[in-house]
mmCIF file with all atom_site columns, C-alpha atoms in Angstrom:
data_model
loop_
_atom_site.group_PDB
_atom_site.id
_atom_site.type_symbol
_atom_site.label_atom_id
_atom_site.label_alt_id
_atom_site.label_comp_id
_atom_site.label_asym_id
_atom_site.label_entity_id
_atom_site.label_seq_id
_atom_site.pdbx_PDB_ins_code
_atom_site.Cartn_x
_atom_site.Cartn_y
_atom_site.Cartn_z
_atom_site.occupancy
_atom_site.B_iso_or_equiv
_atom_site.pdbx_formal_charge
_atom_site.auth_seq_id
_atom_site.auth_comp_id
_atom_site.auth_asym_id
_atom_site.auth_atom_id
_atom_site.pdbx_PDB_model_num
ATOM 1   C CA . SER A 1 1   ? 14.961  -19.156 -2.362  1.00 69.00 ? 263 SER A CA 1
ATOM 2   C CA . GLU A 1 2   ? 11.363  -20.416 -2.717  1.00 73.00 ? 264 GLU A CA 1
ATOM 3   C CA . SER A 1 3   ? 11.368  -23.152 -0.200  1.00 77.00 ? 265 SER A CA 1
ATOM 4   C CA . GLU A 1 4   ? 13.364  -21.009 2.172   1.00 80.00 ? 266 GLU A CA 1
ATOM 5   C CA . ARG A 1 5   ? 10.347  -18.352 1.932   1.00 74.00 ? 267 ARG A CA 1
ATOM 6   C CA . CYS A 1 6   ? 7.965   -20.952 2.232   1.00 77.00 ? 268 CYS A CA 1
ATOM 7   C CA . ARG A 1 7   ? 9.442   -22.243 5.232   1.00 82.00 ? 269 ARG A CA 1
ATOM 8   C CA . ARG A 1 8   ? 9.377   -19.024 7.191   1.00 78.00 ? 270 ARG A CA 1
ATOM 9   C CA . TYR A 1 9   ? 5.566   -19.219 6.973   1.00 75.00 ? 271 TYR A CA 1
ATOM 10  C CA . GLY A 1 10  ? 4.918   -22.631 7.641   1.00 84.00 ? 272 GLY A CA 1
ATOM 11  C CA . TYR A 1 11  ? 4.642   -24.223 4.431   1.00 83.00 ? 273 TYR A CA 1
ATOM 12  C CA . GLN A 1 12  ? 6.703   -26.471 2.559   1.00 82.00 ? 274 GLN A CA 1
ATOM 13  C CA . TRP A 1 13  ? 7.628   -25.589 -1.266  1.00 77.00 ? 275 TRP A CA 1
ATOM 14  C CA . ASN A 1 14  ? 6.653   -27.994 -4.234  1.00 79.00 ? 276 ASN A CA 1
ATOM 15  C CA . SER A 1 15  ? 8.478   -27.542 -7.150  1.00 76.00 ? 277 SER A CA 1
ATOM 16  C CA . SER A 1 16  ? 6.625   -29.937 -8.817  1.00 77.00 ? 278 SER A CA 1
ATOM 17  C CA . SER A 1 17  ? 3.305   -28.001 -8.428  1.00 74.00 ? 279 SER A CA 1
ATOM 18  C CA . PRO A 1 18  ? 1.972   -27.098 -11.798 1.00 67.00 ? 280 PRO A CA 1
ATOM 19  C CA . TYR A 1 19  ? 1.554   -23.493 -10.298 1.00 64.00 ? 281 TYR A CA 1
ATOM 20  C CA . SER A 1 20  ? 5.342   -23.043 -9.258  1.00 66.00 ? 282 SER A CA 1
ATOM 21  C CA . ASN A 1 21  ? 6.237   -21.867 -12.550 1.00 67.00 ? 283 ASN A CA 1
ATOM 22  C CA . ASN A 1 22  ? 9.974   -22.095 -10.923 1.00 61.00 ? 284 ASN A CA 1
ATOM 23  C CA . HIS A 1 23  ? 9.736   -18.505 -10.022 1.00 63.00 ? 285 HIS A CA 1
ATOM 24  C CA . SER A 1 24  ? 8.669   -16.485 -7.258  1.00 66.00 ? 286 SER A CA 1
ATOM 25  C CA . ARG A 1 25  ? 5.376   -14.151 -7.418  1.00 68.00 ? 287 ARG A CA 1
ATOM 26  C CA . ARG A 1 26  ? 5.313   -10.757 -6.640  1.00 76.00 ? 288 ARG A CA 1
ATOM 27  C CA . VAL A 1 27  ? 2.981   -9.402  -4.062  1.00 85.00 ? 289 VAL A CA 1
ATOM 28  C CA . PHE A 1 28  ? 2.259   -5.712  -3.734  1.00 92.00 ? 290 PHE A CA 1
ATOM 29  C CA . PHE A 1 29  ? 0.614   -3.594  -1.143  1.00 94.00 ? 291 PHE A CA 1
ATOM 30  C CA . GLY A 1 30  ? -1.774  -0.653  -1.934  1.00 95.00 ? 292 GLY A CA 1
ATOM 31  C CA . ALA A 1 31  ? -3.746  1.502   0.487   1.00 95.00 ? 293 ALA A CA 1
ATOM 32  C CA . LEU A 1 32  ? -5.476  4.703   0.961   1.00 93.00 ? 294 LEU A CA 1
ATOM 33  C CA . ILE A 1 33  ? -3.995  6.541   3.865   1.00 94.00 ? 295 ILE A CA 1
ATOM 34  C CA . ALA A 1 34  ? -5.258  9.906   5.678   1.00 92.00 ? 296 ALA A CA 1
ATOM 35  C CA . ASP A 1 35  ? -4.572  10.670  9.594   1.00 91.00 ? 297 ASP A CA 1
ATOM 36  C CA . GLU A 1 36  ? -3.458  6.914   10.615  1.00 91.00 ? 298 GLU A CA 1
ATOM 37  C CA . PRO A 1 37  ? -1.008  7.286   13.367  1.00 93.00 ? 299 PRO A CA 1
ATOM 38  C CA . TRP A 1 38  ? 2.180   5.873   12.916  1.00 92.00 ? 300 TRP A CA 1
ATOM 39  C CA . GLU A 1 39  ? 2.000   3.188   15.229  1.00 95.00 ? 301 GLU A CA 1
ATOM 40  C CA . LEU A 1 40  ? -0.536  1.630   12.784  1.00 94.00 ? 302 LEU A CA 1
ATOM 41  C CA . MET A 1 41  ? 2.036   1.576   9.871   1.00 93.00 ? 303 MET A CA 1
ATOM 42  C CA . GLU A 1 42  ? 4.437   0.138   12.211  1.00 95.00 ? 304 GLU A CA 1
ATOM 43  C CA . VAL A 1 43  ? 2.015   -2.822  13.081  1.00 95.00 ? 305 VAL A CA 1
ATOM 44  C CA . VAL A 1 44  ? 1.227   -3.264  9.508   1.00 94.00 ? 306 VAL A CA 1
ATOM 45  C CA . ALA A 1 45  ? 4.718   -3.055  8.496   1.00 93.00 ? 307 ALA A CA 1
ATOM 46  C CA . THR A 1 46  ? 5.844   -5.618  11.388  1.00 92.00 ? 308 THR A CA 1
ATOM 47  C CA . GLU A 1 47  ? 3.569   -8.299  10.548  1.00 91.00 ? 309 GLU A CA 1
ATOM 48  C CA . THR A 1 48  ? 4.164   -8.160  6.631   1.00 90.00 ? 310 THR A CA 1
ATOM 49  C CA . ARG A 1 49  ? 7.855   -6.916  6.497   1.00 85.00 ? 311 ARG A CA 1
ATOM 50  C CA . GLY A 1 50  ? 9.794   -8.526  3.780   1.00 81.00 ? 312 GLY A CA 1
ATOM 51  C CA . ILE A 1 51  ? 6.417   -9.756  2.006   1.00 85.00 ? 313 ILE A CA 1
ATOM 52  C CA . TYR A 1 52  ? 5.577   -7.112  -0.354  1.00 89.00 ? 314 TYR A CA 1
ATOM 53  C CA . ALA A 1 53  ? 7.713   -6.496  -3.661  1.00 89.00 ? 315 ALA A CA 1
ATOM 54  C CA . GLY A 1 54  ? 6.189   -2.648  -3.558  1.00 93.00 ? 316 GLY A CA 1
ATOM 55  C CA . VAL A 1 55  ? 4.241   -0.256  -1.659  1.00 95.00 ? 317 VAL A CA 1
ATOM 56  C CA . VAL A 1 56  ? 1.710   2.260   -3.120  1.00 96.00 ? 318 VAL A CA 1
ATOM 57  C CA . LEU A 1 57  ? 0.205   4.679   -0.675  1.00 96.00 ? 319 LEU A CA 1
ATOM 58  C CA . VAL A 1 58  ? -2.538  7.285   -1.914  1.00 96.00 ? 320 VAL A CA 1
ATOM 59  C CA . GLU A 1 59  ? -3.293  10.263  0.147   1.00 95.00 ? 321 GLU A CA 1
ATOM 60  C CA . SER A 1 60  ? -6.027  12.733  -0.748  1.00 94.00 ? 322 SER A CA 1
ATOM 61  C CA . ASN A 1 61  ? -6.374  16.333  0.140   1.00 92.00 ? 323 ASN A CA 1
ATOM 62  C CA . ARG A 1 62  ? -9.818  15.994  1.069   1.00 89.00 ? 324 ARG A CA 1
ATOM 63  C CA . THR A 1 63  ? -11.803 13.680  3.610   1.00 86.00 ? 325 THR A CA 1
ATOM 64  C CA . GLN A 1 64  ? -14.591 11.426  2.309   1.00 82.00 ? 326 GLN A CA 1
ATOM 65  C CA . ASN A 1 65  ? -17.036 14.382  3.495   1.00 83.00 ? 327 ASN A CA 1
ATOM 66  C CA . ARG A 1 66  ? -15.207 16.784  1.128   1.00 86.00 ? 328 ARG A CA 1
ATOM 67  C CA . THR A 1 67  ? -13.514 18.781  4.152   1.00 89.00 ? 329 THR A CA 1
ATOM 68  C CA . PRO A 1 68  ? -9.868  19.787  3.236   1.00 92.00 ? 330 PRO A CA 1
ATOM 69  C CA . ARG A 1 69  ? -7.049  18.383  5.014   1.00 92.00 ? 331 ARG A CA 1
ATOM 70  C CA . ARG A 1 70  ? -3.488  18.566  5.079   1.00 93.00 ? 332 ARG A CA 1
ATOM 71  C CA . LEU A 1 71  ? -1.096  15.878  3.289   1.00 93.00 ? 333 LEU A CA 1
ATOM 72  C CA . ARG A 1 72  ? 1.341   14.817  5.731   1.00 92.00 ? 334 ARG A CA 1
ATOM 73  C CA . TRP A 1 73  ? 2.498   11.469  4.381   1.00 93.00 ? 335 TRP A CA 1
ATOM 74  C CA . LEU A 1 74  ? 4.535   12.573  1.156   1.00 91.00 ? 336 LEU A CA 1
ATOM 75  C CA . GLN A 1 75  ? 7.665   13.421  2.741   1.00 93.00 ? 337 GLN A CA 1
ATOM 76  C CA . HIS A 1 76  ? 7.847   9.935   4.233   1.00 94.00 ? 338 HIS A CA 1
ATOM 77  C CA . THR A 1 77  ? 8.772   7.765   1.517   1.00 94.00 ? 339 THR A CA 1
ATOM 78  C CA . LYS A 1 78  ? 12.066  6.627   3.195   1.00 95.00 ? 340 LYS A CA 1
ATOM 79  C CA . HIS A 1 79  ? 10.564  5.981   6.482   1.00 94.00 ? 341 HIS A CA 1
ATOM 80  C CA . VAL A 1 80  ? 8.089   3.943   5.092   1.00 94.00 ? 342 VAL A CA 1
ATOM 81  C CA . GLN A 1 81  ? 10.689  1.943   2.701   1.00 94.00 ? 343 GLN A CA 1
ATOM 82  C CA . GLN A 1 82  ? 12.637  1.096   6.005   1.00 94.00 ? 344 GLN A CA 1
ATOM 83  C CA . LEU A 1 83  ? 9.389   0.194   7.929   1.00 93.00 ? 345 LEU A CA 1
ATOM 84  C CA . PHE A 1 84  ? 8.268   -2.433  5.115   1.00 93.00 ? 346 PHE A CA 1
ATOM 85  C CA . GLN A 1 85  ? 12.088  -3.384  4.070   1.00 92.00 ? 347 GLN A CA 1
ATOM 86  C CA . VAL A 1 86  ? 11.382  -2.585  0.339   1.00 92.00 ? 348 VAL A CA 1
ATOM 87  C CA . ASP A 1 87  ? 12.755  -0.109  -2.362  1.00 91.00 ? 349 ASP A CA 1
ATOM 88  C CA . ASN A 1 88  ? 9.976   0.313   -4.244  1.00 93.00 ? 350 ASN A CA 1
ATOM 89  C CA . VAL A 1 89  ? 7.643   2.734   -2.241  1.00 95.00 ? 351 VAL A CA 1
ATOM 90  C CA . GLN A 1 90  ? 5.394   5.529   -3.974  1.00 95.00 ? 352 GLN A CA 1
ATOM 91  C CA . ILE A 1 91  ? 3.372   7.701   -1.661  1.00 96.00 ? 353 ILE A CA 1
ATOM 92  C CA . ARG A 1 92  ? 1.017   9.583   -4.050  1.00 95.00 ? 354 ARG A CA 1
ATOM 93  C CA . SER A 1 93  ? -1.171  12.813  -3.549  1.00 94.00 ? 355 SER A CA 1
ATOM 94  C CA . PHE A 1 94  ? -5.045  12.587  -4.862  1.00 91.00 ? 356 PHE A CA 1
ATOM 95  C CA . VAL A 1 95  ? -6.422  15.990  -5.402  1.00 90.00 ? 357 VAL A CA 1
ATOM 96  C CA . GLN A 1 96  ? -10.019 16.217  -6.492  1.00 82.00 ? 358 GLN A CA 1
ATOM 97  C CA . GLU A 1 97  ? -11.656 19.359  -6.286  1.00 82.00 ? 359 GLU A CA 1
ATOM 98  C CA . ASN A 1 98  ? -14.736 18.699  -8.605  1.00 83.00 ? 360 ASN A CA 1
ATOM 99  C CA . GLN A 1 99  ? -17.647 18.893  -6.095  1.00 81.00 ? 361 GLN A CA 1
ATOM 100 C CA . LYS A 1 100 ? -19.826 16.701  -8.065  1.00 82.00 ? 362 LYS A CA 1
ATOM 101 C CA . VAL A 1 101 ? -17.434 13.756  -7.203  1.00 80.00 ? 363 VAL A CA 1
ATOM 102 C CA . ARG A 1 102 ? -18.807 12.200  -3.871  1.00 77.00 ? 364 ARG A CA 1
ATOM 103 C CA . ASP A 1 103 ? -19.051 9.285   -1.721  1.00 79.00 ? 365 ASP A CA 1
ATOM 104 C CA . LEU A 1 104 ? -18.025 6.206   -3.442  1.00 83.00 ? 366 LEU A CA 1
ATOM 105 C CA . VAL A 1 105 ? -16.890 7.580   -6.558  1.00 83.00 ? 367 VAL A CA 1
ATOM 106 C CA . PHE A 1 106 ? -14.440 9.853   -4.769  1.00 83.00 ? 368 PHE A CA 1
ATOM 107 C CA . GLU A 1 107 ? -12.950 6.831   -2.947  1.00 85.00 ? 369 GLU A CA 1
ATOM 108 C CA . HIS A 1 108 ? -13.031 4.719   -6.306  1.00 85.00 ? 370 HIS A CA 1
ATOM 109 C CA . GLN A 1 109 ? -11.085 7.379   -8.044  1.00 88.00 ? 371 GLN A CA 1
ATOM 110 C CA . GLN A 1 110 ? -8.532  7.178   -5.251  1.00 89.00 ? 372 GLN A CA 1
ATOM 111 C CA . ARG A 1 111 ? -8.227  3.512   -5.201  1.00 90.00 ? 373 ARG A CA 1
ATOM 112 C CA . GLN A 1 112 ? -7.555  3.745   -9.225  1.00 91.00 ? 374 GLN A CA 1
ATOM 113 C CA . GLU A 1 113 ? -4.453  5.933   -8.383  1.00 91.00 ? 375 GLU A CA 1
ATOM 114 C CA . ILE A 1 114 ? -3.017  2.799   -6.739  1.00 92.00 ? 376 ILE A CA 1
ATOM 115 C CA . LEU A 1 115 ? -3.114  1.020   -10.021 1.00 89.00 ? 377 LEU A CA 1
ATOM 116 C CA . LYS A 1 116 ? -1.338  3.422   -12.198 1.00 85.00 ? 378 LYS A CA 1
#
């Protein structure tokens, strides 16, 4: 219930608030990932377990300076689901071979993948 969820984080549910709408809000997590260690993902998941309704991670085949890199996260959807305790997990690859797309434009395009 909403009051139970609020209590979990040290708050009190106010059902008479004009912002309550008597339904829960869904929170999503999206991030660009590359060569982060599993321990980092475990820390984030431990501190946020059960909060998110969905997780979207986007991994590029190139670094920010356009160096090729091997995709390593795509086959780990089940493990990420277990870490975050959420069924709706998507790990997407981002492949951009246009050499004219650089710097922040490259990063912006990756972030747009989160919203698709």
